[in-house]
Every structure is written in structure tokens, then in C-alpha cells.
Amino acid sequence: MLLFSVLAAAVAPGLALLTYFYLKDRYDSEPLHMVLRVFVMGILMVLPVMIIQRGMMIWLGDNPYVESILISGGVEEFIKWFVLYHIIYNHTEFDEPYDGILYAVAVSLGFATVENVLYAFAGNASVSAMFVRALLPVSGHAMFAVIMGYYMGRAKFTDGRKKRWFLMMSLVLPFFWHALYDVIMNTMANYWLWFIAPLMAGLWYGAIGKITRANNRSPFRFVKREEEIKL
């Protein structure tokens, strides 16, 4: 029974956050099967990411800053970005700016959920420990994904030079915040909470603003309003 409770606590945060972001799509909800497919892509990313990270640790050595910036933040965010750009970016279902956020969150939470389950089994974690992980690593992955998806959505619906700029930002900014998060967690053993709490609060505040702005740029926004007027 305890094993089931811990497993449920490991899986629930990812599914809860995915549901939250799915329901935030105000004007043209994505097909649920497509969102779940992307979530599964995130799950399948775990093995290749672990292999790459293990190889880099052997090659670069065990340094907390290198691990935080390159091995963890760098590899994970680049693989997520690569999957989104090559599989989702040109997909027909990606038809409004908010879709970038939703699909980025889906792939990130798929990855974070498996990471959480592996932690639960490997570390004999308690339900309370999984609650803390829900507030920090799982939520963190979602916040980095919001940034990635927001700028990928801007790039998708922007022409000219700004398209490349937004695409670059969709990779660089999640990498920066993920690296900063990991540096705090891995190098500030005694006082990490004083830094991570305001960081997460700021990321959530920024995420809510990006969700609103992405929805406001939806091409379906005015279609919905016309339908409401007709009713």
C-alpha cells in the first residue's frame, strides 16, 4: 500500500499540471490524444537523455557546476527543444501561440513524471518527499517549458528576423533558468530554500503572464467573440 501511495504521489503532480495547462487553452482546445502523444514523447526521452548525461559525466568529471549547467540543464532543455521543433513546430495542430506552451509543457511533464518515478523507487522516497518534489522539480520543468513554448509560439506566428530571435530565445531562456535552478539546488546545501522559493515564485508569476499573452494572440479569439455575439 505504501508503494502504491508513493507511486501515485510521483505520477499525480505531472498529470495535475498537464490538466491545468490543458484547461488554460481558452479558444481552440487541442485534441487530447495529441497532447497525450507528446506527453509520451517526454517519457521516451528519459532513456536517451540519461545515456547522454552519463557519457558526459564520465567525460567531463563530477563537478557540480558543470553538472548543473551543461549535463542537466543543457542536455535536458536541448532535447526537449529539439523534439518540439522537429515534431511539433510544423504540425497542423500547432495553430495558435498557446499551443507552443501546451505542447512544451506536455513533453516536459512526461519527462519529469518518469524522473519522479525513478527517484521514488531509487531513493525509497516518502509521500512527503514526493510532495516537495511536486513543488520544485516537477513544477520547475513545467515553468521552463512555459518559457520555451511561449517563445516557440511567438516564432511560429512571426515573420522576418524576429522569428529566428524568438526561436533562439525558446532555447536559451529555458536553459538559463534550468541551469540556475540546478546550481542553487546542487551547490547551496544549507540555504538553498532562501533562493529557490523566490525563483519559483517569479517563474510562476511570469508563466501566468505568458499564458495570458499567448491566449490573447490566438487567431481564434475573435471567432469565439463573434459566436458569442450571435448567440
PDB file of N, CA and C in Angstrom, residues 73-149:
ATOM      1  N   GLY A  73      20.842  20.942 -17.097  1.00  0.00           N
ATOM      2  CA  GLY A  73      20.077  21.968 -17.789  1.00  0.00           C
ATOM      3  C   GLY A  73      20.288  21.964 -19.291  1.00  0.00           C
ATOM      4  N   GLY A  74      21.537  21.865 -19.720  1.00  0.00           N
ATOM      5  CA  GLY A  74      21.842  21.925 -21.144  1.00  0.00           C
ATOM      6  C   GLY A  74      21.256  20.777 -21.938  1.00  0.00           C
ATOM      7  N   VAL A  75      21.544  19.557 -21.500  1.00  0.00           N
ATOM      8  CA  VAL A  75      21.090  18.371 -22.242  1.00  0.00           C
ATOM      9  C   VAL A  75      19.574  18.268 -22.234  1.00  0.00           C
ATOM     10  N   GLU A  76      18.967  18.413 -21.076  1.00  0.00           N
ATOM     11  CA  GLU A  76      17.519  18.224 -20.972  1.00  0.00           C
ATOM     12  C   GLU A  76      16.742  19.257 -21.779  1.00  0.00           C
ATOM     13  N   GLU A  77      17.116  20.516 -21.678  1.00  0.00           N
ATOM     14  CA  GLU A  77      16.374  21.548 -22.401  1.00  0.00           C
ATOM     15  C   GLU A  77      16.617  21.470 -23.901  1.00  0.00           C
ATOM     16  N   PHE A  78      17.836  21.092 -24.306  1.00  0.00           N
ATOM     17  CA  PHE A  78      18.098  20.979 -25.746  1.00  0.00           C
ATOM     18  C   PHE A  78      17.303  19.830 -26.350  1.00  0.00           C
ATOM     19  N   ILE A  79      17.231  18.690 -25.681  1.00  0.00           N
ATOM     20  CA  ILE A  79      16.488  17.548 -26.213  1.00  0.00           C
ATOM     21  C   ILE A  79      14.995  17.887 -26.303  1.00  0.00           C
ATOM     22  N   LYS A  80      14.460  18.537 -25.275  1.00  0.00           N
ATOM     23  CA  LYS A  80      13.048  18.953 -25.330  1.00  0.00           C
ATOM     24  C   LYS A  80      12.817  19.904 -26.510  1.00  0.00           C
ATOM     25  N   TRP A  81      13.676  20.884 -26.640  1.00  0.00           N
ATOM     26  CA  TRP A  81      13.549  21.850 -27.723  1.00  0.00           C
ATOM     27  C   TRP A  81      13.648  21.158 -29.075  1.00  0.00           C
ATOM     28  N   PHE A  82      14.579  20.240 -29.214  1.00  0.00           N
ATOM     29  CA  PHE A  82      14.796  19.513 -30.468  1.00  0.00           C
ATOM     30  C   PHE A  82      13.540  18.740 -30.857  1.00  0.00           C
ATOM     31  N   VAL A  83      12.942  18.048 -29.890  1.00  0.00           N
ATOM     32  CA  VAL A  83      11.727  17.271 -30.144  1.00  0.00           C
ATOM     33  C   VAL A  83      10.583  18.201 -30.555  1.00  0.00           C
ATOM     34  N   LEU A  84      10.404  19.293 -29.831  1.00  0.00           N
ATOM     35  CA  LEU A  84       9.328  20.229 -30.144  1.00  0.00           C
ATOM     36  C   LEU A  84       9.508  20.848 -31.526  1.00  0.00           C
ATOM     37  N   TYR A  85      10.709  21.260 -31.832  1.00  0.00           N
ATOM     38  CA  TYR A  85      10.946  21.940 -33.097  1.00  0.00           C
ATOM     39  C   TYR A  85      10.755  21.007 -34.290  1.00  0.00           C
ATOM     40  N   HIS A  86      11.257  19.788 -34.198  1.00  0.00           N
ATOM     41  CA  HIS A  86      11.250  18.881 -35.342  1.00  0.00           C
ATOM     42  C   HIS A  86       9.973  18.053 -35.463  1.00  0.00           C
ATOM     43  N   ILE A  87       9.199  17.940 -34.392  1.00  0.00           N
ATOM     44  CA  ILE A  87       7.991  17.119 -34.461  1.00  0.00           C
ATOM     45  C   ILE A  87       6.720  17.947 -34.335  1.00  0.00           C
ATOM     46  N   ILE A  88       6.740  18.992 -33.520  1.00  0.00           N
ATOM     47  CA  ILE A  88       5.523  19.752 -33.231  1.00  0.00           C
ATOM     48  C   ILE A  88       5.453  21.077 -33.980  1.00  0.00           C
ATOM     49  N   TYR A  89       6.560  21.740 -34.156  1.00  0.00           N
ATOM     50  CA  TYR A  89       6.577  23.120 -34.657  1.00  0.00           C
ATOM     51  C   TYR A  89       5.815  23.280 -35.975  1.00  0.00           C
ATOM     52  N   ASN A  90       5.988  22.346 -36.900  1.00  0.00           N
ATOM     53  CA  ASN A  90       5.334  22.445 -38.205  1.00  0.00           C
ATOM     54  C   ASN A  90       4.079  21.585 -38.309  1.00  0.00           C
ATOM     55  N   HIS A  91       3.623  21.046 -37.187  1.00  0.00           N
ATOM     56  CA  HIS A  91       2.420  20.213 -37.199  1.00  0.00           C
ATOM     57  C   HIS A  91       1.178  21.088 -37.403  1.00  0.00           C
ATOM     58  N   THR A  92       0.177  20.534 -38.090  1.00  0.00           N
ATOM     59  CA  THR A  92      -1.039  21.305 -38.368  1.00  0.00           C
ATOM     60  C   THR A  92      -1.813  21.671 -37.108  1.00  0.00           C
ATOM     61  N   GLU A  93      -1.656  20.891 -36.033  1.00  0.00           N
ATOM     62  CA  GLU A  93      -2.368  21.194 -34.790  1.00  0.00           C
ATOM     63  C   GLU A  93      -1.773  22.385 -34.043  1.00  0.00           C
ATOM     64  N   PHE A  94      -0.560  22.746 -34.398  1.00  0.00           N
ATOM     65  CA  PHE A  94       0.078  23.925 -33.795  1.00  0.00           C
ATOM     66  C   PHE A  94      -0.435  25.146 -34.553  1.00  0.00           C
ATOM     67  N   ASP A  95      -1.638  25.612 -34.197  1.00  0.00           N
ATOM     68  CA  ASP A  95      -2.299  26.648 -34.974  1.00  0.00           C
ATOM     69  C   ASP A  95      -2.628  27.911 -34.174  1.00  0.00           C
ATOM     70  N   GLU A  96      -2.088  28.035 -32.976  1.00  0.00           N
ATOM     71  CA  GLU A  96      -2.212  29.276 -32.199  1.00  0.00           C
ATOM     72  C   GLU A  96      -1.049  29.350 -31.219  1.00  0.00           C
ATOM     73  N   PRO A  97      -0.661  30.555 -30.779  1.00  0.00           N
ATOM     74  CA  PRO A  97       0.527  30.709 -29.931  1.00  0.00           C
ATOM     75  C   PRO A  97       0.505  29.869 -28.661  1.00  0.00           C
ATOM     76  N   TYR A  98      -0.658  29.718 -28.016  1.00  0.00           N
ATOM     77  CA  TYR A  98      -0.697  28.970 -26.759  1.00  0.00           C
ATOM     78  C   TYR A  98      -0.332  27.501 -26.949  1.00  0.00           C
ATOM     79  N   ASP A  99      -0.511  26.976 -28.161  1.00  0.00           N
ATOM     80  CA  ASP A  99      -0.184  25.566 -28.397  1.00  0.00           C
ATOM     81  C   ASP A  99       1.290  25.289 -28.110  1.00  0.00           C
ATOM     82  N   GLY A 100       2.140  26.281 -28.353  1.00  0.00           N
ATOM     83  CA  GLY A 100       3.556  26.096 -28.037  1.00  0.00           C
ATOM     84  C   GLY A 100       3.757  25.812 -26.568  1.00  0.00           C
ATOM     85  N   ILE A 101       3.052  26.563 -25.713  1.00  0.00           N
ATOM     86  CA  ILE A 101       3.145  26.351 -24.266  1.00  0.00           C
ATOM     87  C   ILE A 101       2.613  24.977 -23.896  1.00  0.00           C
ATOM     88  N   LEU A 102       1.448  24.622 -24.406  1.00  0.00           N
ATOM     89  CA  LEU A 102       0.827  23.353 -24.033  1.00  0.00           C
ATOM     90  C   LEU A 102       1.686  22.157 -24.429  1.00  0.00           C
ATOM     91  N   TYR A 103       2.205  22.145 -25.654  1.00  0.00           N
ATOM     92  CA  TYR A 103       2.995  21.006 -26.096  1.00  0.00           C
ATOM     93  C   TYR A 103       4.365  20.961 -25.416  1.00  0.00           C
ATOM     94  N   ALA A 104       4.939  22.120 -25.148  1.00  0.00           N
ATOM     95  CA  ALA A 104       6.202  22.144 -24.410  1.00  0.00           C
ATOM     96  C   ALA A 104       6.007  21.621 -22.999  1.00  0.00           C
ATOM     97  N   VAL A 105       4.919  22.022 -22.358  1.00  0.00           N
ATOM     98  CA  VAL A 105       4.612  21.524 -21.016  1.00  0.00           C
ATOM     99  C   VAL A 105       4.360  20.022 -21.041  1.00  0.00           C
ATOM    100  N   ALA A 106       3.658  19.547 -22.070  1.00  0.00           N
ATOM    101  CA  ALA A 106       3.360  18.112 -22.161  1.00  0.00           C
ATOM    102  C   ALA A 106       4.632  17.284 -22.255  1.00  0.00           C
ATOM    103  N   VAL A 107       5.556  17.674 -23.126  1.00  0.00           N
ATOM    104  CA  VAL A 107       6.784  16.892 -23.274  1.00  0.00           C
ATOM    105  C   VAL A 107       7.646  16.986 -22.011  1.00  0.00           C
ATOM    106  N   SER A 108       7.675  18.153 -21.386  1.00  0.00           N
ATOM    107  CA  SER A 108       8.474  18.338 -20.173  1.00  0.00           C
ATOM    108  C   SER A 108       7.910  17.554 -18.991  1.00  0.00           C
ATOM    109  N   LEU A 109       6.584  17.542 -18.870  1.00  0.00           N
ATOM    110  CA  LEU A 109       5.977  16.825 -17.751  1.00  0.00           C
ATOM    111  C   LEU A 109       6.040  15.311 -17.954  1.00  0.00           C
ATOM    112  N   GLY A 110       6.038  14.859 -19.199  1.00  0.00           N
ATOM    113  CA  GLY A 110       6.278  13.443 -19.440  1.00  0.00           C
ATOM    114  C   GLY A 110       7.645  13.038 -18.935  1.00  0.00           C
ATOM    115  N   PHE A 111       8.633  13.858 -19.253  1.00  0.00           N
ATOM    116  CA  PHE A 111      10.000  13.619 -18.775  1.00  0.00           C
ATOM    117  C   PHE A 111      10.067  13.700 -17.252  1.00  0.00           C
ATOM    118  N   ALA A 112       9.477  14.756 -16.677  1.00  0.00           N
ATOM    119  CA  ALA A 112       9.548  14.968 -15.234  1.00  0.00           C
ATOM    120  C   ALA A 112       8.826  13.873 -14.457  1.00  0.00           C
ATOM    121  N   THR A 113       7.749  13.332 -15.012  1.00  0.00           N
ATOM    122  CA  THR A 113       6.996  12.285 -14.322  1.00  0.00           C
ATOM    123  C   THR A 113       7.822  11.015 -14.201  1.00  0.00           C
ATOM    124  N   VAL A 114       8.489  10.611 -15.284  1.00  0.00           N
ATOM    125  CA  VAL A 114       9.344   9.424 -15.219  1.00  0.00           C
ATOM    126  C   VAL A 114      10.514   9.666 -14.277  1.00  0.00           C
ATOM    127  N   GLU A 115      11.087  10.844 -14.336  1.00  0.00           N
ATOM    128  CA  GLU A 115      12.177  11.218 -13.435  1.00  0.00           C
ATOM    129  C   GLU A 115      11.721  11.098 -11.983  1.00  0.00           C
ATOM    130  N   ASN A 116      10.487  11.520 -11.715  1.00  0.00           N
ATOM    131  CA  ASN A 116       9.925  11.439 -10.371  1.00  0.00           C
ATOM    132  C   ASN A 116       9.729   9.993  -9.931  1.00  0.00           C
ATOM    133  N   VAL A 117       9.235   9.169 -10.829  1.00  0.00           N
ATOM    134  CA  VAL A 117       9.016   7.749 -10.516  1.00  0.00           C
ATOM    135  C   VAL A 117      10.345   7.057 -10.235  1.00  0.00           C
ATOM    136  N   LEU A 118      11.350   7.337 -11.054  1.00  0.00           N
ATOM    137  CA  LEU A 118      12.675   6.741 -10.838  1.00  0.00           C
ATOM    138  C   LEU A 118      13.252   7.174  -9.495  1.00  0.00           C
ATOM    139  N   TYR A 119      13.064   8.436  -9.151  1.00  0.00           N
ATOM    140  CA  TYR A 119      13.536   8.929  -7.853  1.00  0.00           C
ATOM    141  C   TYR A 119      12.823   8.216  -6.716  1.00  0.00           C
ATOM    142  N   ALA A 120      11.524   8.014  -6.871  1.00  0.00           N
ATOM    143  CA  ALA A 120      10.737   7.363  -5.814  1.00  0.00           C
ATOM    144  C   ALA A 120      11.232   5.945  -5.561  1.00  0.00           C
ATOM    145  N   PHE A 121      11.536   5.209  -6.625  1.00  0.00           N
ATOM    146  CA  PHE A 121      11.990   3.832  -6.464  1.00  0.00           C
ATOM    147  C   PHE A 121      13.447   3.756  -6.021  1.00  0.00           C
ATOM    148  N   ALA A 122      14.294   4.606  -6.594  1.00  0.00           N
ATOM    149  CA  ALA A 122      15.725   4.540  -6.284  1.00  0.00           C
ATOM    150  C   ALA A 122      16.034   5.073  -4.895  1.00  0.00           C
ATOM    151  N   GLY A 123      15.274   6.091  -4.456  1.00  0.00           N
ATOM    152  CA  GLY A 123      15.591   6.718  -3.185  1.00  0.00           C
ATOM    153  C   GLY A 123      14.707   6.320  -2.041  1.00  0.00           C
ATOM    154  N   ASN A 124      13.810   5.334  -2.270  1.00  0.00           N
ATOM    155  CA  ASN A 124      12.864   4.924  -1.226  1.00  0.00           C
ATOM    156  C   ASN A 124      12.147   6.142  -0.643  1.00  0.00           C
ATOM    157  N   ALA A 125      11.648   6.994  -1.528  1.00  0.00           N
ATOM    158  CA  ALA A 125      11.079   8.274  -1.109  1.00  0.00           C
ATOM    159  C   ALA A 125       9.759   8.091  -0.367  1.00  0.00           C
ATOM    160  N   SER A 126       9.476   9.031   0.519  1.00  0.00           N
ATOM    161  CA  SER A 126       8.214   9.061   1.245  1.00  0.00           C
ATOM    162  C   SER A 126       7.211   9.945   0.501  1.00  0.00           C
ATOM    163  N   VAL A 127       5.965   9.899   0.921  1.00  0.00           N
ATOM    164  CA  VAL A 127       4.945  10.738   0.307  1.00  0.00           C
ATOM    165  C   VAL A 127       5.276  12.215   0.512  1.00  0.00           C
ATOM    166  N   SER A 128       5.799  12.562   1.698  1.00  0.00           N
ATOM    167  CA  SER A 128       6.158  13.957   1.966  1.00  0.00           C
ATOM    168  C   SER A 128       7.281  14.429   1.048  1.00  0.00           C
ATOM    169  N   ALA A 129       8.251  13.540   0.788  1.00  0.00           N
ATOM    170  CA  ALA A 129       9.340  13.896  -0.120  1.00  0.00           C
ATOM    171  C   ALA A 129       8.817  14.113  -1.537  1.00  0.00           C
ATOM    172  N   MET A 130       7.846  13.301  -1.943  1.00  0.00           N
ATOM    173  CA  MET A 130       7.272  13.458  -3.272  1.00  0.00           C
ATOM    174  C   MET A 130       6.465  14.751  -3.370  1.00  0.00           C
ATOM    175  N   PHE A 131       5.879  15.182  -2.248  1.00  0.00           N
ATOM    176  CA  PHE A 131       5.153  16.451  -2.238  1.00  0.00           C
ATOM    177  C   PHE A 131       6.119  17.610  -2.490  1.00  0.00           C
ATOM    178  N   VAL A 132       7.288  17.556  -1.860  1.00  0.00           N
ATOM    179  CA  VAL A 132       8.301  18.591  -2.071  1.00  0.00           C
ATOM    180  C   VAL A 132       8.762  18.586  -3.527  1.00  0.00           C
ATOM    181  N   ARG A 133       8.938  17.401  -4.084  1.00  0.00           N
ATOM    182  CA  ARG A 133       9.358  17.300  -5.488  1.00  0.00           C
ATOM    183  C   ARG A 133       8.280  17.847  -6.430  1.00  0.00           C
ATOM    184  N   ALA A 134       7.026  17.695  -6.044  1.00  0.00           N
ATOM    185  CA  ALA A 134       5.944  18.246  -6.867  1.00  0.00           C
ATOM    186  C   ALA A 134       6.042  19.768  -6.925  1.00  0.00           C
ATOM    187  N   LEU A 135       6.418  20.389  -5.805  1.00  0.00           N
ATOM    188  CA  LEU A 135       6.528  21.842  -5.743  1.00  0.00           C
ATOM    189  C   LEU A 135       7.783  22.365  -6.419  1.00  0.00           C
ATOM    190  N   LEU A 136       8.822  21.528  -6.501  1.00  0.00           N
ATOM    191  CA  LEU A 136      10.097  22.011  -7.021  1.00  0.00           C
ATOM    192  C   LEU A 136      10.471  21.406  -8.371  1.00  0.00           C
ATOM    193  N   PRO A 137      11.034  20.192  -8.461  1.00  0.00           N
ATOM    194  CA  PRO A 137      11.486  19.722  -9.783  1.00  0.00           C
ATOM    195  C   PRO A 137      10.381  19.600 -10.822  1.00  0.00           C
ATOM    196  N   VAL A 138       9.247  18.995 -10.450  1.00  0.00           N
ATOM    197  CA  VAL A 138       8.180  18.810 -11.441  1.00  0.00           C
ATOM    198  C   VAL A 138       7.621  20.163 -11.873  1.00  0.00           C
ATOM    199  N   SER A 139       7.325  21.007 -10.906  1.00  0.00           N
ATOM    200  CA  SER A 139       6.840  22.352 -11.213  1.00  0.00           C
ATOM    201  C   SER A 139       7.883  23.144 -11.998  1.00  0.00           C
ATOM    202  N   GLY A 140       9.147  22.951 -11.639  1.00  0.00           N
ATOM    203  CA  GLY A 140      10.225  23.642 -12.348  1.00  0.00           C
ATOM    204  C   GLY A 140      10.268  23.268 -13.818  1.00  0.00           C
ATOM    205  N   HIS A 141      10.166  21.974 -14.119  1.00  0.00           N
ATOM    206  CA  HIS A 141      10.147  21.537 -15.511  1.00  0.00           C
ATOM    207  C   HIS A 141       9.001  22.201 -16.270  1.00  0.00           C
ATOM    208  N   ALA A 142       7.853  22.308 -15.624  1.00  0.00           N
ATOM    209  CA  ALA A 142       6.705  22.950 -16.263  1.00  0.00           C
ATOM    210  C   ALA A 142       6.981  24.430 -16.535  1.00  0.00           C
ATOM    211  N   MET A 143       7.615  25.118 -15.583  1.00  0.00           N
ATOM    212  CA  MET A 143       7.898  26.537 -15.762  1.00  0.00           C
ATOM    213  C   MET A 143       8.907  26.779 -16.890  1.00  0.00           C
ATOM    214  N   PHE A 144       9.941  25.941 -16.958  1.00  0.00           N
ATOM    215  CA  PHE A 144      10.911  26.077 -18.046  1.00  0.00           C
ATOM    216  C   PHE A 144      10.214  25.834 -19.388  1.00  0.00           C
ATOM    217  N   ALA A 145       9.267  24.900 -19.386  1.00  0.00           N
ATOM    218  CA  ALA A 145       8.538  24.574 -20.616  1.00  0.00           C
ATOM    219  C   ALA A 145       7.639  25.723 -21.053  1.00  0.00           C
ATOM    220  N   VAL A 146       7.038  26.424 -20.102  1.00  0.00           N
ATOM    221  CA  VAL A 146       6.195  27.568 -20.458  1.00  0.00           C
ATOM    222  C   VAL A 146       7.023  28.608 -21.210  1.00  0.00           C
ATOM    223  N   ILE A 147       8.222  28.863 -20.717  1.00  0.00           N
ATOM    224  CA  ILE A 147       9.105  29.829 -21.383  1.00  0.00           C
ATOM    225  C   ILE A 147       9.453  29.348 -22.785  1.00  0.00           C
ATOM    226  N   MET A 148       9.844  28.075 -22.893  1.00  0.00           N
ATOM    227  CA  MET A 148      10.198  27.513 -24.199  1.00  0.00           C
ATOM    228  C   MET A 148       9.020  27.588 -25.159  1.00  0.00           C
ATOM    229  N   GLY A 149       7.861  27.141 -24.707  1.00  0.00           N
ATOM    230  CA  GLY A 149       6.695  27.106 -25.575  1.00  0.00           C
ATOM    231  C   GLY A 149       6.189  28.483 -25.958  1.00  0.00           C
TER     232      GLY A 149
END
